[in-house]
CSV table of C-alpha atoms in Angstrom, one decimal:
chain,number,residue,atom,x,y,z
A,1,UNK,CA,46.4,7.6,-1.9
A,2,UNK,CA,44.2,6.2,-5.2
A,3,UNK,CA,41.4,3.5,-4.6
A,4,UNK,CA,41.1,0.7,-6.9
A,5,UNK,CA,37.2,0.3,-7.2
A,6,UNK,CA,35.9,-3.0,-6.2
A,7,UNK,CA,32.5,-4.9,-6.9
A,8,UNK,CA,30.0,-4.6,-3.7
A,9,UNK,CA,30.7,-6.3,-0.2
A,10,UNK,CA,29.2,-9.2,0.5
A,11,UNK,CA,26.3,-9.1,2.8
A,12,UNK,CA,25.8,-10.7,6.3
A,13,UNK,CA,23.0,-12.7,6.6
A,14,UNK,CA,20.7,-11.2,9.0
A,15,UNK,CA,16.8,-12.2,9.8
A,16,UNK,CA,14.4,-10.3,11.9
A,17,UNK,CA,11.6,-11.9,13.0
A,18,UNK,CA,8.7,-11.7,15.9
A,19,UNK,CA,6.8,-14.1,17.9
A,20,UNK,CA,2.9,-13.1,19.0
A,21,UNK,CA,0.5,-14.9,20.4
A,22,UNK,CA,-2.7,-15.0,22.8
A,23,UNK,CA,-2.0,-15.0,26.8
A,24,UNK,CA,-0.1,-17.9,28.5
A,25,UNK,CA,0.5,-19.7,25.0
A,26,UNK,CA,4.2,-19.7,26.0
A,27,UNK,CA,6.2,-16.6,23.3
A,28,UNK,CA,8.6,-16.1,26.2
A,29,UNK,CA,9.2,-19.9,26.8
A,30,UNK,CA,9.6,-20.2,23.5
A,31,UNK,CA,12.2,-17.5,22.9
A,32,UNK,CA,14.2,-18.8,26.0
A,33,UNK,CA,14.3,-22.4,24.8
A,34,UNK,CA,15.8,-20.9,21.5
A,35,UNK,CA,18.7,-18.9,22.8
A,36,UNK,CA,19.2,-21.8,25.6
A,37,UNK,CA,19.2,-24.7,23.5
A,38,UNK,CA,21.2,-22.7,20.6
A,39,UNK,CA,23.8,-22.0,23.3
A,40,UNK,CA,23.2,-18.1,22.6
A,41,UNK,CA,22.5,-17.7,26.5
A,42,UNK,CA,26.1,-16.5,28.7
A,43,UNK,CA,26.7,-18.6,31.3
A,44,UNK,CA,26.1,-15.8,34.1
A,45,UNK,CA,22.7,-15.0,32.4
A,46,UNK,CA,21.8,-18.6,32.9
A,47,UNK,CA,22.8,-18.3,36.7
A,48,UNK,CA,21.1,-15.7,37.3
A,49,UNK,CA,17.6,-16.9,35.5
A,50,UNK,CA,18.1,-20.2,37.6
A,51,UNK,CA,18.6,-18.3,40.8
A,52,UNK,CA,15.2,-16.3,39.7
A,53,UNK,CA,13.2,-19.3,38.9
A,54,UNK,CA,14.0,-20.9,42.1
A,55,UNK,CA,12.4,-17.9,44.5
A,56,UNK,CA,9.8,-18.1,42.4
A,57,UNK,CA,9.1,-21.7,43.6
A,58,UNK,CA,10.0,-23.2,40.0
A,59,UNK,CA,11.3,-27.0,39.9
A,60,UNK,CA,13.2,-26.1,36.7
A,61,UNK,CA,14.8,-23.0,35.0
A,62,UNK,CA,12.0,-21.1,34.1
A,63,UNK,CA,13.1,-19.7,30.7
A,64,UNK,CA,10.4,-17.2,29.9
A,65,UNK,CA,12.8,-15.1,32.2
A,66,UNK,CA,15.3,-14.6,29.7
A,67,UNK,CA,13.1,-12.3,27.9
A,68,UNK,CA,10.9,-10.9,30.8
A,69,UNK,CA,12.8,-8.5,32.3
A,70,UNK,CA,10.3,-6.1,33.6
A,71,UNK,CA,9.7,-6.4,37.5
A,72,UNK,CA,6.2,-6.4,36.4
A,73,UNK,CA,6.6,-8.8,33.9
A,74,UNK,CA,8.2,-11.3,36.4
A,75,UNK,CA,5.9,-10.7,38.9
A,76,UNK,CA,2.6,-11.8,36.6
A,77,UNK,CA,4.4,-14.1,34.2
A,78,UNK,CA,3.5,-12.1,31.3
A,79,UNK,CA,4.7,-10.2,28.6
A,80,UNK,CA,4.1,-6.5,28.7
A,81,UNK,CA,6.6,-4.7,26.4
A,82,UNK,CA,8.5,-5.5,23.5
A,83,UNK,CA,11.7,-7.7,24.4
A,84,UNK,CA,14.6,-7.8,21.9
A,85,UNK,CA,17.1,-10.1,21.5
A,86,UNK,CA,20.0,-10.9,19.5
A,87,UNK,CA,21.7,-14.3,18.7
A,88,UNK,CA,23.6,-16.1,16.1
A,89,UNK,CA,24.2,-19.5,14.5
A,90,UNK,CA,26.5,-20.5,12.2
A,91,UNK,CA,24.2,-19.9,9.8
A,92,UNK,CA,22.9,-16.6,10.3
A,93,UNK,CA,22.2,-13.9,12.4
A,94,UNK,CA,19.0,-12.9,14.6
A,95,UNK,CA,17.1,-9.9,16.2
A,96,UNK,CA,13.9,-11.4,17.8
A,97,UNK,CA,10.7,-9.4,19.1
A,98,UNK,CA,9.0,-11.0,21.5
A,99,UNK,CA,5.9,-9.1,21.6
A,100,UNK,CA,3.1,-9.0,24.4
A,101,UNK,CA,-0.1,-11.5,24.0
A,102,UNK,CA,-3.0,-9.0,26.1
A,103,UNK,CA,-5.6,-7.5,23.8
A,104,UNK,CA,-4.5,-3.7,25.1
A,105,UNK,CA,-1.2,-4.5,24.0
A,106,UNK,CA,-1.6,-5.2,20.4
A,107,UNK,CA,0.4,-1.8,19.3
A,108,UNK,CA,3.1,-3.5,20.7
A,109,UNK,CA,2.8,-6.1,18.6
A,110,UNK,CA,2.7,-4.0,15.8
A,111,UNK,CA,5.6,-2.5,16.4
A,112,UNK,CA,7.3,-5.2,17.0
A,113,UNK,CA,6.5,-6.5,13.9
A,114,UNK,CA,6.9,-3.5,11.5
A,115,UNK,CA,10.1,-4.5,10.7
A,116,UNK,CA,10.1,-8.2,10.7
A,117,UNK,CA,10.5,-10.9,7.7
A,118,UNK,CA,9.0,-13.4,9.3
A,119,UNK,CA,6.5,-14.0,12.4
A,120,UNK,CA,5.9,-16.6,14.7
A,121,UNK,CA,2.3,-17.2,16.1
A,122,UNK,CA,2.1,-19.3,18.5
A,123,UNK,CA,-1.2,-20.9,19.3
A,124,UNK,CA,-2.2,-23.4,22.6
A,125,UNK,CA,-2.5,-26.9,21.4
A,126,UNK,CA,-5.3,-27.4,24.4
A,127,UNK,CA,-7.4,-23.9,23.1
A,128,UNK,CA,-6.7,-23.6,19.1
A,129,UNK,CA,-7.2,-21.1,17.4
A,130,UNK,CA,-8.7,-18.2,19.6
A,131,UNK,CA,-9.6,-14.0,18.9
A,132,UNK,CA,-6.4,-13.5,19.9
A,133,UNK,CA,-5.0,-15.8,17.0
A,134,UNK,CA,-7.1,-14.2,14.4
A,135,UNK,CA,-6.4,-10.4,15.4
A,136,UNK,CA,-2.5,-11.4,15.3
A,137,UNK,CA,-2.7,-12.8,11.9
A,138,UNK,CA,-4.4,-10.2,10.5
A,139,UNK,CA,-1.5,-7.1,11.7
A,140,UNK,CA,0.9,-9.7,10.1
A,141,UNK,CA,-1.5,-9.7,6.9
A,142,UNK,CA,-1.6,-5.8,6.7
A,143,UNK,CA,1.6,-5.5,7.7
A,144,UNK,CA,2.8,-7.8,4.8
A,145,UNK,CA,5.1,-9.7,6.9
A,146,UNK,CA,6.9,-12.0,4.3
A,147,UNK,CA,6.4,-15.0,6.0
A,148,UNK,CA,4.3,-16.5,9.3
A,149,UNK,CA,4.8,-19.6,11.0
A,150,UNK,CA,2.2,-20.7,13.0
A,151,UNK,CA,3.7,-22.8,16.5
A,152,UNK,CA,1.6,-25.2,17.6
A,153,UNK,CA,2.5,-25.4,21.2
A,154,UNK,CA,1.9,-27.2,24.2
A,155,UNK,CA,1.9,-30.9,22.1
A,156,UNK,CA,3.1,-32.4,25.5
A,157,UNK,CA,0.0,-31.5,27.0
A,158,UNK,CA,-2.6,-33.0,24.1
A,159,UNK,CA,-0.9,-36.3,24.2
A,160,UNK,CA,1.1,-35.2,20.7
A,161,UNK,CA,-1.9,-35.8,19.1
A,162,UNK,CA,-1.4,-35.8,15.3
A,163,UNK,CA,-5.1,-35.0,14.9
A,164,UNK,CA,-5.1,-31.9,17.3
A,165,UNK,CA,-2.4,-30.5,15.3
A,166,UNK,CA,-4.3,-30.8,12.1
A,167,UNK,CA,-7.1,-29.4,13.2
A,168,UNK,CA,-5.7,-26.4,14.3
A,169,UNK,CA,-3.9,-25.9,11.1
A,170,UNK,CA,-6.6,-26.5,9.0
A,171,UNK,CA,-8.7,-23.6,11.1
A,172,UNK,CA,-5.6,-21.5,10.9
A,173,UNK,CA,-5.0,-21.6,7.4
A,174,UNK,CA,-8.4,-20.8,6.0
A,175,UNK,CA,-8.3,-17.9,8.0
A,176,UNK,CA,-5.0,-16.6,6.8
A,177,UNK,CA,-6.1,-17.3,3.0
A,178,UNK,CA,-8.7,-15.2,3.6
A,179,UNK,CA,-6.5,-11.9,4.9
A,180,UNK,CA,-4.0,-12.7,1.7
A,181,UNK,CA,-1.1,-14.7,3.9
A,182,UNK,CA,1.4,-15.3,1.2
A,183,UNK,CA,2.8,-18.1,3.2
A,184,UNK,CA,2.3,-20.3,6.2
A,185,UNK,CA,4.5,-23.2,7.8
A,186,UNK,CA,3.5,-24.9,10.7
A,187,UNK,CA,5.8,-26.6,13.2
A,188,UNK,CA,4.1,-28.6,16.1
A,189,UNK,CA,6.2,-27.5,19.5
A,190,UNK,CA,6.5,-27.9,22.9
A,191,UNK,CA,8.9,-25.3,23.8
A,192,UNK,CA,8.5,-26.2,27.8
A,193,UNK,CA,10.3,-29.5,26.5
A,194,UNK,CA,12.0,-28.5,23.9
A,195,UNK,CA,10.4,-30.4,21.4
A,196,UNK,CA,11.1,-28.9,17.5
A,197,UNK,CA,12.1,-25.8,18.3
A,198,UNK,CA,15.9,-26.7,18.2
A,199,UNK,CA,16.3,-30.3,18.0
A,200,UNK,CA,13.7,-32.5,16.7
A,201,UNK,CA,11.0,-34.3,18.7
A,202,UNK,CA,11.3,-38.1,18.9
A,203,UNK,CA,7.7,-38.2,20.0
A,204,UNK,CA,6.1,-36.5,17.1
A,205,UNK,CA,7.8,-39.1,14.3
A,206,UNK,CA,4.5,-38.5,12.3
A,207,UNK,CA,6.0,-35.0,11.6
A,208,UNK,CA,8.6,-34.3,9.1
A,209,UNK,CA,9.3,-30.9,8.8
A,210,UNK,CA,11.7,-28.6,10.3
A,211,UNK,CA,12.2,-27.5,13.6
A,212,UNK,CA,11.4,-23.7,14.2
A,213,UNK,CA,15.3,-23.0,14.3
A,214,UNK,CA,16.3,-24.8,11.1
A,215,UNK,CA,13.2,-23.0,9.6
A,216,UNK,CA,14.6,-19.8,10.5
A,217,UNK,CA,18.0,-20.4,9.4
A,218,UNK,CA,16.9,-21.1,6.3
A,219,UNK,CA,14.0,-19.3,5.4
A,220,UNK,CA,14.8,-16.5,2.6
A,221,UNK,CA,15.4,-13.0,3.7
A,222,UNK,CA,13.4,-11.3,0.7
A,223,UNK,CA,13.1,-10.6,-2.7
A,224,UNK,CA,16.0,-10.1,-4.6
A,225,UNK,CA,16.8,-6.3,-3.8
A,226,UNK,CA,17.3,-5.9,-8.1
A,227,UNK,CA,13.4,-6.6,-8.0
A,228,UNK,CA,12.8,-3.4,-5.7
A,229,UNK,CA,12.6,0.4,-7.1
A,230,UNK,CA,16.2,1.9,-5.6
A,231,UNK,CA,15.4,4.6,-3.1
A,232,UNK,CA,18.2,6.6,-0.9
A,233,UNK,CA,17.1,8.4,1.9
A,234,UNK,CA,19.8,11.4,2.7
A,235,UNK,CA,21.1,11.0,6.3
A,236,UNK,CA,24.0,13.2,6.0
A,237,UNK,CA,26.0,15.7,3.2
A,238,UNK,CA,29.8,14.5,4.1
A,239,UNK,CA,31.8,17.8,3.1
A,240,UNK,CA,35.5,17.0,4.6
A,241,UNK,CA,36.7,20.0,3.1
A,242,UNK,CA,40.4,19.3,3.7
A,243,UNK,CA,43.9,19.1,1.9
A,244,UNK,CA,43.5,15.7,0.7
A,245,UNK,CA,39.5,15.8,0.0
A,246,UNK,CA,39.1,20.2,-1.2
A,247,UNK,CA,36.0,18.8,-3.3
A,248,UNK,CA,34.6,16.3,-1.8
A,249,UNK,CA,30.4,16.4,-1.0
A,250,UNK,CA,28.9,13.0,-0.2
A,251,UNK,CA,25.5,12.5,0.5
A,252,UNK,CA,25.0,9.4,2.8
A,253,UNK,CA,22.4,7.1,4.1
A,254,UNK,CA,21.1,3.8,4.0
A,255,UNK,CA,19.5,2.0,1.0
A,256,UNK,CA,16.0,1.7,1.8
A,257,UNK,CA,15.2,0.0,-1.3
A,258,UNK,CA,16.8,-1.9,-4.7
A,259,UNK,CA,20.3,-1.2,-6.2
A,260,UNK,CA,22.2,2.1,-6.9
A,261,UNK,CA,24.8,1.6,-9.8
A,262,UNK,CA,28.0,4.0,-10.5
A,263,UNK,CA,26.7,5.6,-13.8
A,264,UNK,CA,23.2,6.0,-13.9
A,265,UNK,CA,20.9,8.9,-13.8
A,266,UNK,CA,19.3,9.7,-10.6
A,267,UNK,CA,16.8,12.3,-9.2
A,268,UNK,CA,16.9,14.4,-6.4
A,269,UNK,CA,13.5,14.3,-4.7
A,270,UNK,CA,11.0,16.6,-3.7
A,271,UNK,CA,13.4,19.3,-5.5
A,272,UNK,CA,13.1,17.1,-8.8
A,273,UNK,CA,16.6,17.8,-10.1
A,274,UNK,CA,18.5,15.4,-12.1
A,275,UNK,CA,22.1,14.2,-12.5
A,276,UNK,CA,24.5,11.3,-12.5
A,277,UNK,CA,25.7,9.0,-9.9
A,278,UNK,CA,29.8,9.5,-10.3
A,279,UNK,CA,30.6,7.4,-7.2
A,280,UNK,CA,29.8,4.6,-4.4
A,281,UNK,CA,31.7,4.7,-1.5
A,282,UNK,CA,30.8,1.7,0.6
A,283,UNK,CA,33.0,1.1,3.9
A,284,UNK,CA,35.5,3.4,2.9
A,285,UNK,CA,36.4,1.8,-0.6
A,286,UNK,CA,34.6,2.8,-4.1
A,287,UNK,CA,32.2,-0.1,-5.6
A,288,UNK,CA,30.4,-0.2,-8.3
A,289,UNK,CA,27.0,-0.9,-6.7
A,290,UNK,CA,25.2,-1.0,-3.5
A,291,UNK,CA,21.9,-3.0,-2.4
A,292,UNK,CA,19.0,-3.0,-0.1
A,293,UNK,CA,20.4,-2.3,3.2
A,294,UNK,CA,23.8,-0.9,3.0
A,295,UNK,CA,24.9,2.4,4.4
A,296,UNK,CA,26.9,4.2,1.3
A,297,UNK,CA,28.1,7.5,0.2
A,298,UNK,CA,26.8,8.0,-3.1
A,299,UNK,CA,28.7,11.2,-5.2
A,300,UNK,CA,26.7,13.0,-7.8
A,301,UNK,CA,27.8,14.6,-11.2
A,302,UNK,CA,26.5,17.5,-10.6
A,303,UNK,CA,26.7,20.6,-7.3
A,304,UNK,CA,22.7,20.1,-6.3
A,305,UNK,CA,21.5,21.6,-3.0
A,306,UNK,CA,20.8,18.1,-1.6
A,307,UNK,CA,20.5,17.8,2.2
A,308,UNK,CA,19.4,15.4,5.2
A,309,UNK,CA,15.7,14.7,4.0
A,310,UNK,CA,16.4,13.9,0.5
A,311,UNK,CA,15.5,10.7,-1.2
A,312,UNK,CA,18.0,9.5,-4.3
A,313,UNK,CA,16.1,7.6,-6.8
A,314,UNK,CA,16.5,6.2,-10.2
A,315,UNK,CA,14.9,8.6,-12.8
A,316,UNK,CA,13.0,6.2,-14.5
A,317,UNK,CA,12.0,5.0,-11.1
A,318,UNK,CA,11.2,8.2,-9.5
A,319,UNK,CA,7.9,7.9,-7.6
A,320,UNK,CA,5.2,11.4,-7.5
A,321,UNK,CA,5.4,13.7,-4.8
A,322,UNK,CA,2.2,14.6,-3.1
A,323,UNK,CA,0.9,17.4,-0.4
A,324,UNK,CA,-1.6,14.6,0.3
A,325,UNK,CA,-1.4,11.2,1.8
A,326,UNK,CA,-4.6,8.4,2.2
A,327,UNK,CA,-3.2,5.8,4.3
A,328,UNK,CA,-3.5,2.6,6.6
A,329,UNK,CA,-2.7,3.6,10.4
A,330,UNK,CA,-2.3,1.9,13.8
A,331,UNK,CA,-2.6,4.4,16.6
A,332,UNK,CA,0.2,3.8,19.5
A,333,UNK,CA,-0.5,6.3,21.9
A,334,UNK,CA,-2.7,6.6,24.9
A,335,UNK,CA,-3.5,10.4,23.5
A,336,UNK,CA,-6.1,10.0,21.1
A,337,UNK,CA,-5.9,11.2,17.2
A,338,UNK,CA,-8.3,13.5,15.6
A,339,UNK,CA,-9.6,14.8,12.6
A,340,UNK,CA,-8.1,18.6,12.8
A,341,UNK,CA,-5.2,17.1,14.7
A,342,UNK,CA,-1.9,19.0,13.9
A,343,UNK,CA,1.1,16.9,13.7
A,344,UNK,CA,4.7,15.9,12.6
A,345,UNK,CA,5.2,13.3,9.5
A,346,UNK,CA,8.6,11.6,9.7
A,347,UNK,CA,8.8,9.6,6.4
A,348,UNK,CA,12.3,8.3,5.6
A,349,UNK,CA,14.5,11.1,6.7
A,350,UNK,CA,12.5,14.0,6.1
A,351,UNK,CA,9.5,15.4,8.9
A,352,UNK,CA,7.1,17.5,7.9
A,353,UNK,CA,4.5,19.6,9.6
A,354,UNK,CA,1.6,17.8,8.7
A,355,UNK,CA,-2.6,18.0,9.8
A,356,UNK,CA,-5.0,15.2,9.8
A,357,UNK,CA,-7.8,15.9,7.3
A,358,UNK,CA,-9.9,13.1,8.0
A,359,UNK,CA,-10.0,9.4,9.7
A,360,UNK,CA,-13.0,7.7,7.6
A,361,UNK,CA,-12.9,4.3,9.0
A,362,UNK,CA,-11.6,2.3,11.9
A,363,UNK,CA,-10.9,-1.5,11.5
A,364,UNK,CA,-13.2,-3.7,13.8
A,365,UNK,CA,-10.7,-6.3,14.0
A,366,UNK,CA,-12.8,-9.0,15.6
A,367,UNK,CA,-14.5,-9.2,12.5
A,368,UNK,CA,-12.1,-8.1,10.1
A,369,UNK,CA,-14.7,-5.0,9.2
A,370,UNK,CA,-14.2,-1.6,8.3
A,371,UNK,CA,-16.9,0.6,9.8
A,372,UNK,CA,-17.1,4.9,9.2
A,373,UNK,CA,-16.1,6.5,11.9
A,374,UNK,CA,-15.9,9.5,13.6
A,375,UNK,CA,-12.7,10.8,13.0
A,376,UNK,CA,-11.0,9.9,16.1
A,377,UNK,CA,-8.1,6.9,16.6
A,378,UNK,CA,-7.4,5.9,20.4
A,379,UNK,CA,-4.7,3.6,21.7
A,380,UNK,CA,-4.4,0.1,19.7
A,381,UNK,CA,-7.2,1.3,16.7
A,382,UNK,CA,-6.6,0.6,13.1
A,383,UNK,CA,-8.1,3.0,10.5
A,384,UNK,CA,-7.9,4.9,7.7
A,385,UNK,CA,-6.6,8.6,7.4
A,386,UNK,CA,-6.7,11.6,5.2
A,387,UNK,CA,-3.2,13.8,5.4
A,388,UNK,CA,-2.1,17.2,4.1
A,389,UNK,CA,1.2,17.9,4.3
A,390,UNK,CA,3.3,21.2,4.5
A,391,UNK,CA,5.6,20.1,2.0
A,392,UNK,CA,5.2,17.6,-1.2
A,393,UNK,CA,6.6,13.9,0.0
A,394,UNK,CA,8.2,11.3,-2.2
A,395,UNK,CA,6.2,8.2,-1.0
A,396,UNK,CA,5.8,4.8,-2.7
A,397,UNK,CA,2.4,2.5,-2.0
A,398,UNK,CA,3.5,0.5,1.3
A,399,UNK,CA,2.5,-2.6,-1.2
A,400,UNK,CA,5.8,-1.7,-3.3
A,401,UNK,CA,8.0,-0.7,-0.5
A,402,UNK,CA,7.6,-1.1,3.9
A,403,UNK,CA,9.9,1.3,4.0
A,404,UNK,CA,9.5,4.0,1.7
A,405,UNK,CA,5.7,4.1,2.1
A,406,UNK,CA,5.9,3.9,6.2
A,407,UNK,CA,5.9,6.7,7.9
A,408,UNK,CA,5.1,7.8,11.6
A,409,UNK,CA,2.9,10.7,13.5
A,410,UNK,CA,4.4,12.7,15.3
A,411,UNK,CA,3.1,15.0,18.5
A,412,UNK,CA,4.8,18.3,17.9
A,413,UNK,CA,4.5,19.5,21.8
A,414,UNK,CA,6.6,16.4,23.2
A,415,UNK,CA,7.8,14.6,20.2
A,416,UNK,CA,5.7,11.6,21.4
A,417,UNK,CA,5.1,9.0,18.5
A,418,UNK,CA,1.4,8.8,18.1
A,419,UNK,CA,0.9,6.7,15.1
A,420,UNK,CA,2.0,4.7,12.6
A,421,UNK,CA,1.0,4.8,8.9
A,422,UNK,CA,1.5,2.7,5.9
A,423,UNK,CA,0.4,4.5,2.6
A,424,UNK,CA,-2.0,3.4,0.1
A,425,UNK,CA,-4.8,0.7,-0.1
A,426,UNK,CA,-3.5,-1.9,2.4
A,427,UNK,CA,-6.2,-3.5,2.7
A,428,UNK,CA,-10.0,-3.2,2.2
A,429,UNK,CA,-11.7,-5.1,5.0
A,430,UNK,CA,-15.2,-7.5,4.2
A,431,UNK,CA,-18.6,-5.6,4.9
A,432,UNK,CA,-20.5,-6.2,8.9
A,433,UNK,CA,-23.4,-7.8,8.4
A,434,UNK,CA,-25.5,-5.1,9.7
A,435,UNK,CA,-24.5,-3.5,6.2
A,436,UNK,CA,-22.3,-0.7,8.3
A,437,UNK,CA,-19.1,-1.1,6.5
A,438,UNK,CA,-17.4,1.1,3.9
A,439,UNK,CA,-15.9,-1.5,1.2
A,440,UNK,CA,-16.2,-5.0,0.5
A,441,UNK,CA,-13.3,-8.2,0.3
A,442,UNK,CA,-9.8,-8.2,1.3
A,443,UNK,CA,-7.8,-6.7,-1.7
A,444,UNK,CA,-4.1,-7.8,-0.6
């Protein structure tokens, strides 16, 4: 049966975003009053939440238990893992991280917001802007989260002060200019009564800016994917090998990066080989091009030993391979990471046996310091490390791409994720004042 070739599908709109926060300055409320108020809450989930809050002794529905699901979590009326959820309006589509507020859980955090276009930080109206505050703002800085809002909440308990708000912003701001923060909206809230975070407050008229719904619906998702280099990583070679399809070999994955257009010459990374993109099968029809995000089949011109672990590129646009990477890391795991450490390197779809050279630096992040080290990471540290890998990698600057220059740390005994590393300069933090640090100013 022939194909007529179409142009590419249309995308669905789709926004992921995180909330983070100090202790008790209300994430989970928040969440809940978004997927309550947005009617993205089932009617039995509600029941149940109600029947919850009321052993616990609550007057009202308490809805920081939409989120909290851990016994723990219920029990102390806190957040201790990441909590996912995922709603829709008729505007767009969600997947929310509500990420934990405790100091010992900020690799949760960053986890949760690895992947996120946009983060909420949510700060006490009655305490400003606290450690907590600052430490969050900076993981979204290095992290090069497109966009932060920072959520004000707890208005009803100030009085709706105009003035409190201000202040807070103003503290808030200067402090995210300084990490390189590309972009900050605030939004005063009180997300116990639901003011701005759906509909908007009636006893805030001084403000007149969107709620934090409306600012998510229509907040842009990126850059245009044309501006970003086109990178493929190889998931799977589709060889059907059958009657109708004798000569078929697809190699599929998902378009970490830019366009891929029928036509033009690609390369075939680490092996360096070249050919010709012949083909574009998207959803089981041929198009003409694919984008950021979309899971394709791509069909080359020419028979290349190309398997899972691959990365497609652009020739003009084909980034170096190297046998070493320097890079930005936050260690995740209880077991700590050493210089001399031998690991696994998962970066797109290719892991590599890898060993840790070196760990210069670690990232004081109370005051924003880098300070030599000893070469050793433990749980919730940001530093800087020195890889050699087995094999040459294909990895772009984290700056240019979060997911081609990501990558994670693998321990090769249990295949427990031990860190997570974004390549290049991501930062270079100001100098201690007791003259201990390696580098000076913030280079975002």
């Amino acid at each position: 049966m022939s194909m007529t070739r179409t142009t590419e599908l249309p995308a669905t709109t789709l926004l992921r975003f995180a909330t983070a926060g100090s202790v008790d300055d209300g994430k989970s409320t928040l969440v809940g009053r978004l997927l309550h108020d947005s009617k993205s809450v089932l009617a039995d989930q509600l029941e149940a939440v109600e029947r919850a809050s009321a052993v616990r002794g609550r007057s009202g529905t308490d809805l920081a238990l939409l989120t909290d699901g851990l016994r723990a979590e219920r029990e102390q009326g806190i957040t201790i893992d990441v909590a996912y959820r995922y709603f829709a309006t008729p505007k767009r589509r969600f997947i929310l991280a509500d990420t934990p507020g405790h100091v010992q859980y900020t690799r949760n955090m960053v986890t949760g917001a690895s992947t996120a276009q946009l983060t909420v930080i949510l700060v006490d109206a009655r305490n400003g802007v606290v450690e907590q505050t600052r430490r969050h703002a900076a993981i979204a800085a290095l992290l090069r989260v497109p966009h932060v809002v920072l959520a004000v909440n707890k208005m009803d308990l100030v009085g709706y002060r105009e003035a409190v708000f201000a202040t807070i912003v103003a503290e808030f701001s200067a402090h995210a200019a300084d990490l390189g923060v590309p972009e900050v909206t605030a939004i005063p809230i009180s997300a116990l009564a639901g003011d701005n975070v759906v509909e908007p407050s009636a006893r805030m008229d001084w403000y007149s800016g969107p709620t934090v719904l409306e600012h998510v619906e229509s907040v842009p998702v990126g850059p245009d994917p044309a501006d970003g280099r086109a990178r493929l990583p190889v998931q799977y070679v589709i060889r059907p090998q059958t009657p109708a399809h004798p000569d078929y070999r697809g190699y599929a994955g998902r378009i970490a990066a830019g366009v891929l257009q029928v036509g033009e010459p690609v390369t075939v990374l680490p092996s360096g080989r070249t050919t010709r993109i012949t083909g574009i099968d998207l959803l089981g029809r041929p198009v003409d091009s694919a984008r950021t995000g979309q899971s394709v089949t791509v069909l080359l011109e020419d028979d290349l030993d190309v398997s899972r672990g691959d990365l497609i590129v652009p020739t003009a646009e084909a980034p170096a391979t190297t046998p070493t990477i320097e890079a930005t890391v936050c260690h995740v795991a209880d077991r700590a990471l050493a210089a001399g450490d031998r690991v696994l390197l998962k970066h797109g779809t290719r892991t590599v046996k890898a060993i840790v050279e070196a760990i210069p630096a670690r990232l004081t992040l109370d005051d924003l310091s880098l300070r030599p080290h000893s070469g050793r990471l433990v749980a919730n540290d940001i530093g800087r490390v020195r890889i050699r890998t087995a094999e040459p990698l294909p990895v772009d600057a984290y700056a240019d791409s979060r997911r081609t220059g990501s990558f994670i740390l693998i321990d090769p005994a249990d295949g427990t994720t031990l860190t997570a590393g974004m390549v290049g300069e991501s930062f270079t933090a100001p100098e201690p004042a007791d003259g201990t640090g390696a580098d000076g100013g913030w280079d975002f």
